Coordinates of N, CA, C and O in Angstrom, one line a residue:
M1 N 31.1 -30.8 22.7 CA 31.1 -29.7 21.7 C 31.2 -30.3 20.4 O 32.0 -31.2 20.1
M2 N 30.5 -29.8 19.4 CA 30.4 -30.4 18.1 C 31.5 -29.7 17.2 O 31.7 -28.5 17.3
S3 N 32.1 -30.5 16.4 CA 33.2 -30.0 15.5 C 32.7 -30.1 14.1 O 32.1 -31.0 13.7
L4 N 33.0 -29.0 13.3 CA 32.7 -29.0 11.9 C 33.9 -29.4 11.1 O 33.9 -29.4 9.9
E5 N 35.0 -29.8 11.7 CA 36.2 -30.2 11.1 C 35.9 -31.4 10.2 O 35.3 -32.3 10.5
G6 N 36.4 -31.3 8.9 CA 36.3 -32.4 8.0 C 34.9 -32.4 7.3 O 34.7 -33.3 6.5
T7 N 34.0 -31.5 7.6 CA 32.7 -31.5 6.9 C 32.8 -30.5 5.8 O 33.5 -29.6 5.8
S8 N 32.0 -30.8 4.8 CA 31.9 -29.9 3.6 C 30.6 -29.2 3.6 O 29.5 -29.9 3.6
L9 N 30.6 -27.9 3.7 CA 29.4 -27.1 3.6 C 29.2 -26.7 2.2 O 29.8 -25.7 1.7
A10 N 28.3 -27.4 1.5 CA 28.1 -27.1 0.1 C 27.0 -26.0 -0.1 O 25.9 -26.3 -0.4
C11 N 27.3 -24.8 0.2 CA 26.4 -23.7 0.1 C 26.8 -22.7 -1.0 O 26.2 -21.7 -1.1
S12 N 27.7 -23.1 -1.9 CA 28.2 -22.2 -2.9 C 27.1 -21.8 -3.9 O 27.2 -20.8 -4.6
S13 N 26.1 -22.6 -4.1 CA 25.0 -22.3 -5.1 C 24.1 -21.3 -4.5 O 23.3 -20.7 -5.3
W14 N 24.0 -21.1 -3.3 CA 23.1 -20.1 -2.7 C 23.8 -18.7 -2.7 O 25.0 -18.6 -2.4
S15 N 23.1 -17.7 -3.0 CA 23.7 -16.4 -3.1 C 22.8 -15.3 -2.4 O 21.6 -15.3 -2.6
F16 N 23.4 -14.5 -1.7 CA 22.7 -13.4 -1.0 C 22.1 -12.5 -2.1 O 21.0 -12.1 -2.0
A17 N 22.8 -12.3 -3.2 CA 22.3 -11.5 -4.3 C 21.0 -12.0 -4.9 O 20.1 -11.2 -5.2
S18 N 20.8 -13.3 -4.9 CA 19.6 -13.8 -5.5 C 18.4 -13.6 -4.6 O 17.2 -13.7 -5.0
D19 N 18.6 -13.3 -3.3 CA 17.5 -13.1 -2.4 C 17.3 -11.6 -2.1 O 16.5 -11.2 -1.2
V20 N 17.9 -10.7 -2.9 CA 17.6 -9.3 -2.7 C 16.4 -9.0 -3.7 O 16.5 -9.2 -4.9
L21 N 15.4 -8.5 -3.1 CA 14.2 -8.2 -3.9 C 14.5 -6.9 -4.7 O 15.2 -6.0 -4.3
P22 N 13.8 -6.8 -5.9 CA 14.0 -5.6 -6.7 C 13.4 -4.4 -6.1 O 12.5 -4.5 -5.3
P23 N 13.9 -3.2 -6.5 CA 13.3 -2.0 -6.0 C 11.9 -1.8 -6.5 O 11.6 -2.2 -7.6
L24 N 11.1 -1.1 -5.8 CA 9.8 -0.7 -6.2 C 9.9 0.4 -7.2 O 10.7 1.3 -7.0
P25 N 9.1 0.4 -8.3 CA 9.1 1.5 -9.3 C 8.7 2.8 -8.6 O 7.8 2.8 -7.8
K26 N 9.4 3.9 -9.0 CA 9.1 5.2 -8.5 C 7.6 5.6 -8.7 O 7.0 6.1 -7.8
A27 N 7.1 5.3 -9.9 CA 5.7 5.6 -10.2 C 4.7 4.9 -9.3 O 3.7 5.4 -8.9
Y28 N 5.1 3.6 -8.9 CA 4.2 2.9 -8.0 C 4.2 3.6 -6.6 O 3.2 3.8 -6.0
R29 N 5.4 3.9 -6.1 CA 5.6 4.5 -4.8 C 4.8 5.8 -4.8 O 4.1 6.1 -3.8
E30 N 4.9 6.6 -5.8 CA 4.2 7.9 -5.9 C 2.7 7.7 -5.9 O 1.9 8.4 -5.3
N31 N 2.2 6.7 -6.7 CA 0.8 6.4 -6.7 C 0.2 6.0 -5.4 O -0.8 6.5 -4.9
V32 N 1.0 5.1 -4.7 CA 0.5 4.7 -3.4 C 0.5 5.9 -2.4 O -0.5 6.0 -1.6
H33 N 1.5 6.7 -2.4 CA 1.5 7.9 -1.5 C 0.4 8.8 -1.8 O -0.3 9.3 -0.9
Q34 N 0.0 9.0 -3.1 CA -1.1 9.8 -3.5 C -2.4 9.2 -3.0 O -3.3 9.9 -2.6
I35 N -2.6 7.9 -3.1 CA -3.8 7.2 -2.6 C -3.9 7.5 -1.1 O -5.0 7.9 -0.6
I36 N -2.8 7.3 -0.4 CA -2.8 7.5 1.1 C -3.2 8.9 1.4 O -4.2 9.1 2.2
K37 N -2.6 9.8 0.8 CA -2.9 11.2 1.1 C -4.3 11.6 0.7 O -5.0 12.2 1.6
S38 N -4.8 11.3 -0.5 CA -6.1 11.7 -0.9 C -7.2 11.0 -0.1 O -8.2 11.7 0.2
V39 N -7.1 9.8 0.2 CA -8.1 9.1 1.0 C -8.2 9.7 2.4 O -9.3 10.0 2.9
R40 N -7.0 9.9 3.0 CA -7.0 10.5 4.3 C -7.7 11.9 4.3 O -8.5 12.3 5.2
E41 N -7.4 12.7 3.3 CA -8.0 14.1 3.2 C -9.5 14.0 3.0 O -10.2 14.8 3.6
S42 N -10.0 13.1 2.2 CA -11.4 13.0 2.1 C -12.1 12.5 3.4 O -13.2 13.0 3.8
F43 N -11.4 11.5 4.1 CA -12.0 11.1 5.4 C -12.0 12.2 6.4 O -12.9 12.4 7.1
D44 N -10.9 13.0 6.4 CA -10.8 14.1 7.3 C -11.9 15.1 7.1 O -12.5 15.6 8.0
A45 N -12.1 15.4 5.8 CA -13.2 16.4 5.5 C -14.5 15.9 5.9 O -15.3 16.7 6.5
E46 N -14.8 14.6 5.7 CA -16.1 14.1 6.1 C -16.2 14.1 7.7 O -17.3 14.4 8.2
S47 N -15.2 13.7 8.3 CA -15.2 13.7 9.8 C -15.3 15.1 10.4 O -15.9 15.2 11.5
E48 N -14.8 16.1 9.7 CA -14.9 17.5 10.2 C -16.3 18.1 9.9 O -16.5 19.3 10.2
G49 N -17.2 17.3 9.3 CA -18.5 17.8 9.0 C -18.6 18.6 7.7 O -19.6 19.4 7.6
A50 N -17.7 18.5 6.8 CA -17.8 19.3 5.6 C -19.1 18.9 4.8 O -19.6 17.7 4.9
K51 N -19.5 19.8 4.0 CA -20.7 19.5 3.2 C -20.4 18.4 2.1 O -19.2 18.2 1.8
E52 N -21.4 17.8 1.7 CA -21.2 16.6 0.7 C -20.4 17.0 -0.5 O -19.5 16.3 -0.9
N53 N -20.7 18.2 -1.1 CA -19.9 18.6 -2.3 C -18.4 18.8 -2.0 O -17.6 18.6 -2.8
E54 N -18.1 19.3 -0.8 CA -16.7 19.5 -0.4 C -16.0 18.1 -0.2 O -14.9 17.9 -0.6
V55 N -16.7 17.2 0.4 CA -16.2 15.8 0.6 C -16.0 15.2 -0.7 O -14.9 14.6 -1.0
R56 N -16.9 15.3 -1.7 CA -16.8 14.8 -3.0 C -15.6 15.4 -3.7 O -14.9 14.7 -4.5
R57 N -15.4 16.7 -3.6 CA -14.3 17.4 -4.2 C -13.0 16.8 -3.7 O -12.0 16.6 -4.5
K58 N -12.9 16.6 -2.4 CA -11.7 16.0 -1.8 C -11.5 14.5 -2.2 O -10.4 14.0 -2.3
A59 N -12.6 13.8 -2.5 CA -12.5 12.4 -2.8 C -12.2 12.2 -4.3 O -11.7 11.1 -4.6
D60 N -12.4 13.2 -5.2 CA -12.1 13.0 -6.6 C -10.7 12.6 -6.9 O -10.5 11.6 -7.6
P61 N -9.7 13.2 -6.2 CA -8.3 12.7 -6.5 C -8.1 11.3 -6.0 O -7.3 10.5 -6.6
A62 N -8.7 10.9 -4.9 CA -8.6 9.6 -4.4 C -9.1 8.6 -5.5 O -8.5 7.5 -5.7
K63 N -10.3 8.9 -6.1 CA -10.9 8.0 -7.1 C -9.9 7.9 -8.3 O -9.7 6.7 -8.8
E64 N -9.3 9.0 -8.7 CA -8.4 8.9 -9.8 C -7.1 8.1 -9.5 O -6.7 7.3 -10.3
N65 N -6.6 8.3 -8.3 CA -5.4 7.6 -7.9 C -5.7 6.1 -7.7 O -4.9 5.3 -8.1
V66 N -6.9 5.7 -7.3 CA -7.3 4.3 -7.1 C -7.4 3.7 -8.5 O -6.9 2.6 -8.8
R67 N -8.0 4.4 -9.4 CA -8.2 3.9 -10.8 C -6.8 3.7 -11.4 O -6.6 2.7 -12.1
E68 N -5.9 4.6 -11.2 CA -4.5 4.4 -11.8 C -3.9 3.2 -11.2 O -3.3 2.4 -11.9
F69 N -4.0 3.0 -9.9 CA -3.5 1.9 -9.2 C -4.0 0.6 -9.8 O -3.3 -0.4 -10.1
V70 N -5.3 0.5 -9.9 CA -6.0 -0.7 -10.4 C -5.5 -1.0 -11.8 O -5.2 -2.1 -12.2
A71 N -5.4 0.0 -12.7 CA -5.0 -0.2 -14.1 C -3.5 -0.6 -14.2 O -3.2 -1.4 -15.0
K72 N -2.7 0.0 -13.4 CA -1.2 -0.2 -13.6 C -0.6 -1.2 -12.6 O 0.4 -1.9 -13.0
W73 N -1.1 -1.3 -11.4 CA -0.3 -2.0 -10.4 C -1.0 -3.1 -9.7 O -0.4 -4.0 -9.1
R74 N -2.3 -3.2 -9.8 CA -3.0 -4.3 -9.0 C -2.5 -5.7 -9.3 O -2.3 -6.4 -8.4
D75 N -2.2 -6.0 -10.6 CA -1.8 -7.3 -10.9 C -0.3 -7.4 -11.4 O 0.1 -8.4 -11.9
S76 N 0.4 -6.3 -11.1 CA 1.8 -6.3 -11.5 C 2.7 -7.1 -10.7 O 2.8 -6.9 -9.4
D77 N 3.4 -8.0 -11.3 CA 4.4 -8.9 -10.6 C 5.6 -8.0 -10.0 O 6.3 -8.4 -9.1
R78 N 5.7 -6.8 -10.6 CA 6.8 -5.9 -10.1 C 6.6 -5.4 -8.7 O 7.5 -5.0 -8.1
V79 N 5.3 -5.4 -8.3 CA 5.0 -4.8 -7.0 C 4.2 -5.7 -6.0 O 4.2 -5.4 -4.8
K80 N 3.5 -6.7 -6.6 CA 2.5 -7.4 -5.7 C 3.2 -8.2 -4.6 O 2.5 -8.7 -3.7
W81 N 4.5 -8.4 -4.6 CA 5.2 -9.1 -3.6 C 5.4 -8.2 -2.3 O 5.7 -8.7 -1.3
H82 N 5.2 -6.9 -2.5 CA 5.5 -6.0 -1.4 C 4.3 -5.8 -0.5 O 3.2 -5.8 -0.9
D83 N 4.6 -5.7 0.8 CA 3.5 -5.5 1.8 C 2.7 -4.3 1.5 O 1.5 -4.3 1.8
S84 N 3.3 -3.2 1.0 CA 2.5 -2.0 0.7 C 1.4 -2.3 -0.3 O 0.3 -1.8 -0.2
H85 N 1.7 -3.2 -1.3 CA 0.7 -3.6 -2.3 C -0.5 -4.3 -1.6 O -1.7 -4.0 -1.9
E86 N -0.2 -5.2 -0.8 CA -1.2 -6.0 -0.1 C -2.1 -5.1 0.8 O -3.3 -5.2 0.8
E87 N -1.5 -4.1 1.4 CA -2.3 -3.2 2.3 C -3.1 -2.2 1.5 O -4.3 -1.9 1.8
I88 N -2.6 -1.7 0.4 CA -3.4 -0.8 -0.5 C -4.6 -1.6 -1.1 O -5.7 -1.1 -1.2
V89 N -4.3 -2.8 -1.6 CA -5.4 -3.6 -2.1 C -6.5 -3.8 -1.1 O -7.7 -3.7 -1.4
A90 N -6.0 -4.1 0.1 CA -7.0 -4.3 1.2 C -7.8 -3.1 1.5 O -9.0 -3.2 1.7
A91 N -7.2 -1.9 1.5 CA -7.9 -0.6 1.7 C -8.9 -0.4 0.6 O -10.1 0.0 0.9
I92 N -8.5 -0.6 -0.6 CA -9.4 -0.4 -1.8 C -10.6 -1.4 -1.7 O -11.7 -1.0 -2.0
T93 N -10.3 -2.6 -1.4 CA -11.3 -3.6 -1.3 C -12.3 -3.3 -0.2 O -13.5 -3.4 -0.4
E94 N -11.8 -2.8 1.0 CA -12.7 -2.4 2.1 C -13.6 -1.3 1.6 O -14.8 -1.3 1.9
L95 N -13.1 -0.3 0.9 CA -13.9 0.8 0.4 C -14.9 0.3 -0.6 O -16.1 0.7 -0.6
G96 N -14.5 -0.5 -1.5 CA -15.3 -1.1 -2.5 C -16.5 -1.8 -2.0 O -17.6 -1.7 -2.4
K97 N -16.2 -2.7 -1.0 CA -17.3 -3.5 -0.3 C -18.3 -2.5 0.3 O -19.5 -2.8 0.2
F98 N -17.8 -1.5 1.0 CA -18.8 -0.5 1.6 C -19.7 0.1 0.5 O -20.9 0.1 0.7
Y99 N -19.0 0.7 -0.5 CA -19.8 1.5 -1.5 C -20.7 0.5 -2.3 O -21.8 0.9 -2.7
Q100 N -20.3 -0.7 -2.5 CA -21.2 -1.6 -3.2 C -22.4 -1.9 -2.4 O -23.5 -2.1 -3.0
T101 N -22.3 -2.0 -1.1 CA -23.5 -2.3 -0.3 C -24.3 -1.0 0.0 O -25.5 -1.1 -0.1
A102 N -23.6 0.1 0.4 CA -24.3 1.3 0.8 C -24.7 2.3 -0.3 O -25.5 3.1 -0.1
G103 N -24.0 2.1 -1.4 CA -24.3 3.1 -2.5 C -23.2 4.2 -2.6 O -22.5 4.4 -1.6
P104 N -23.0 4.8 -3.7 CA -21.9 5.7 -3.9 C -22.0 7.0 -3.2 O -21.0 7.7 -3.0
R105 N -23.1 7.4 -2.7 CA -23.3 8.7 -1.9 C -23.3 8.5 -0.4 O -23.5 9.5 0.3
A106 N -23.2 7.3 0.0 CA -23.3 7.0 1.5 C -22.1 7.6 2.2 O -21.0 7.6 1.7
K107 N -22.3 8.0 3.4 CA -21.2 8.5 4.3 C -20.6 7.2 4.9 O -21.3 6.3 5.3
I108 N -19.3 7.2 5.0 CA -18.5 6.1 5.4 C -18.6 6.1 7.0 O -18.1 7.1 7.6
P109 N -19.0 5.0 7.6 CA -19.0 4.9 9.0 C -17.6 4.9 9.6 O -16.7 4.5 8.9
E110 N -17.5 5.3 10.8 CA -16.2 5.4 11.5 C -15.5 4.0 11.6 O -14.2 4.0 11.4
D111 N -16.2 2.9 11.7 CA -15.5 1.6 11.8 C -14.9 1.2 10.5 O -13.8 0.7 10.4
V112 N -15.5 1.6 9.4 CA -14.9 1.3 8.0 C -13.7 2.2 7.8 O -12.7 1.8 7.3
K113 N -13.9 3.5 8.2 CA -12.8 4.4 8.1 C -11.6 3.9 8.9 O -10.4 4.0 8.4
A114 N -11.8 3.4 10.1 CA -10.7 2.9 10.9 C -10.0 1.8 10.3 O -8.8 1.7 10.3
K115 N -10.7 0.8 9.7 CA -10.1 -0.3 9.0 C -9.3 0.2 7.8 O -8.2 -0.3 7.6
V116 N -9.9 1.1 7.0 CA -9.1 1.6 5.8 C -7.9 2.4 6.3 O -6.8 2.2 5.7
R117 N -8.1 3.2 7.3 CA -6.9 4.0 7.8 C -5.8 3.1 8.3 O -4.6 3.3 8.1
D118 N -6.2 2.0 8.9 CA -5.2 1.0 9.4 C -4.4 0.4 8.2 O -3.2 0.3 8.3
H119 N -5.1 0.1 7.1 CA -4.4 -0.5 6.0 C -3.5 0.6 5.3 O -2.4 0.3 4.9
L120 N -4.0 1.8 5.3 CA -3.2 2.9 4.7 C -1.9 3.1 5.6 O -0.8 3.3 5.0
H121 N -2.1 3.1 6.9 CA -0.9 3.2 7.8 C 0.1 2.1 7.5 O 1.3 2.4 7.5
K122 N -0.4 0.9 7.4 CA 0.5 -0.2 7.2 C 1.2 -0.1 5.8 O 2.4 -0.5 5.7
A123 N 0.5 0.3 4.8 CA 1.1 0.5 3.5 C 2.2 1.6 3.6 O 3.3 1.4 3.0
E124 N 1.9 2.7 4.2 CA 2.9 3.7 4.4 C 4.1 3.3 5.1 O 5.2 3.6 4.7
A125 N 3.9 2.5 6.2 CA 5.0 2.0 7.0 C 5.9 1.0 6.2 O 7.1 1.1 6.3
A126 N 5.2 0.2 5.3 CA 6.0 -0.7 4.5 C 6.8 0.1 3.5 O 8.0 -0.3 3.2
L127 N 6.3 1.1 2.9 CA 7.1 1.9 2.0 C 8.2 2.6 2.7 O 9.4 2.7 2.2
E128 N 8.0 3.1 3.9 CA 9.1 3.8 4.7 C 10.1 2.8 5.0 O 11.3 3.1 5.0
A129 N 9.7 1.6 5.4 CA 10.7 0.5 5.8 C 11.5 0.1 4.6 O 12.7 -0.3 4.8
A130 N 11.0 0.2 3.4 CA 11.7 -0.2 2.2 C 12.7 0.9 1.8 O 13.6 0.6 1.1
G131 N 12.6 2.1 2.4 CA 13.6 3.1 2.0 C 13.2 3.8 0.8 O 12.5 3.3 -0.1
G132 N 13.7 5.0 0.7 CA 13.3 5.9 -0.5 C 14.2 5.6 -1.7 O 13.9 6.1 -2.8
D133 N 15.3 4.9 -1.6 CA 16.2 4.8 -2.7 C 16.1 3.5 -3.4 O 17.1 3.1 -4.1
G134 N 15.1 2.7 -3.3 CA 15.0 1.5 -4.0 C 14.5 0.3 -3.2 O 14.1 -0.6 -3.8
N135 N 14.5 0.4 -1.9 CA 13.9 -0.6 -1.0 C 14.3 -2.0 -1.2 O 13.5 -2.9 -1.1
K136 N 15.6 -2.3 -1.3 CA 16.0 -3.7 -1.4 C 15.8 -4.3 0.0 O 16.1 -3.7 1.0
V137 N 15.4 -5.5 0.0 CA 15.1 -6.2 1.3 C 15.9 -7.6 1.2 O 15.6 -8.4 0.3
L138 N 16.8 -7.8 2.1 CA 17.5 -9.1 2.1 C 16.9 -10.0 3.1 O 16.9 -9.8 4.3
L139 N 16.4 -11.1 2.6 CA 15.8 -12.2 3.4 C 14.6 -11.6 4.3 O 14.3 -12.3 5.3
G140 N 14.1 -10.5 4.0 CA 13.0 -9.9 4.8 C 13.5 -9.4 6.1 O 12.8 -9.1 7.0
L141 N 14.9 -9.4 6.3 CA 15.4 -9.1 7.6 C 16.1 -7.7 7.6 O 16.1 -7.0 8.7
F142 N 16.7 -7.3 6.5 CA 17.5 -6.1 6.5 C 17.0 -5.2 5.5 O 17.6 -5.1 4.4
P143 N 16.0 -4.3 5.8 CA 15.6 -3.3 4.8 C 16.7 -2.4 4.4 O 17.6 -2.0 5.2
G144 N 16.8 -2.2 3.1 CA 17.8 -1.3 2.6 C 19.2 -1.9 2.4 O 20.1 -1.3 2.1
A145 N 19.3 -3.3 2.6 CA 20.6 -3.9 2.5 C 21.0 -4.0 1.1 O 20.3 -4.0 0.2

């Protein structure tokens, strides 16, 4: 059996407090939730066979929410450390690649929708795991600590 008697554990410079990540800004959380909601609604309308003008009407809020995200949060050090940021950026990138190749009026194929929905789900789960009151994460192990 190993004994620690007589040893000095010099860990006083390390602090739990220094490893608590800052809370996500409320405006960021709201923007991400709006992106998730609006993209899902436009996908649902298209999948249900809605006419193009109805799908476009449902997609307009998604475009505005994505523009806001890109302008305010894409490169923000306040949020880019969070998993939700990575997933929303991945979803936006996936959509952007599709529209760049297929054109702005193209219907999104189910495989692309599935990839985007997966990213949206992961972003939503990351926000939920972070908690609604500030989402502090201690060492990545204890959400809400």
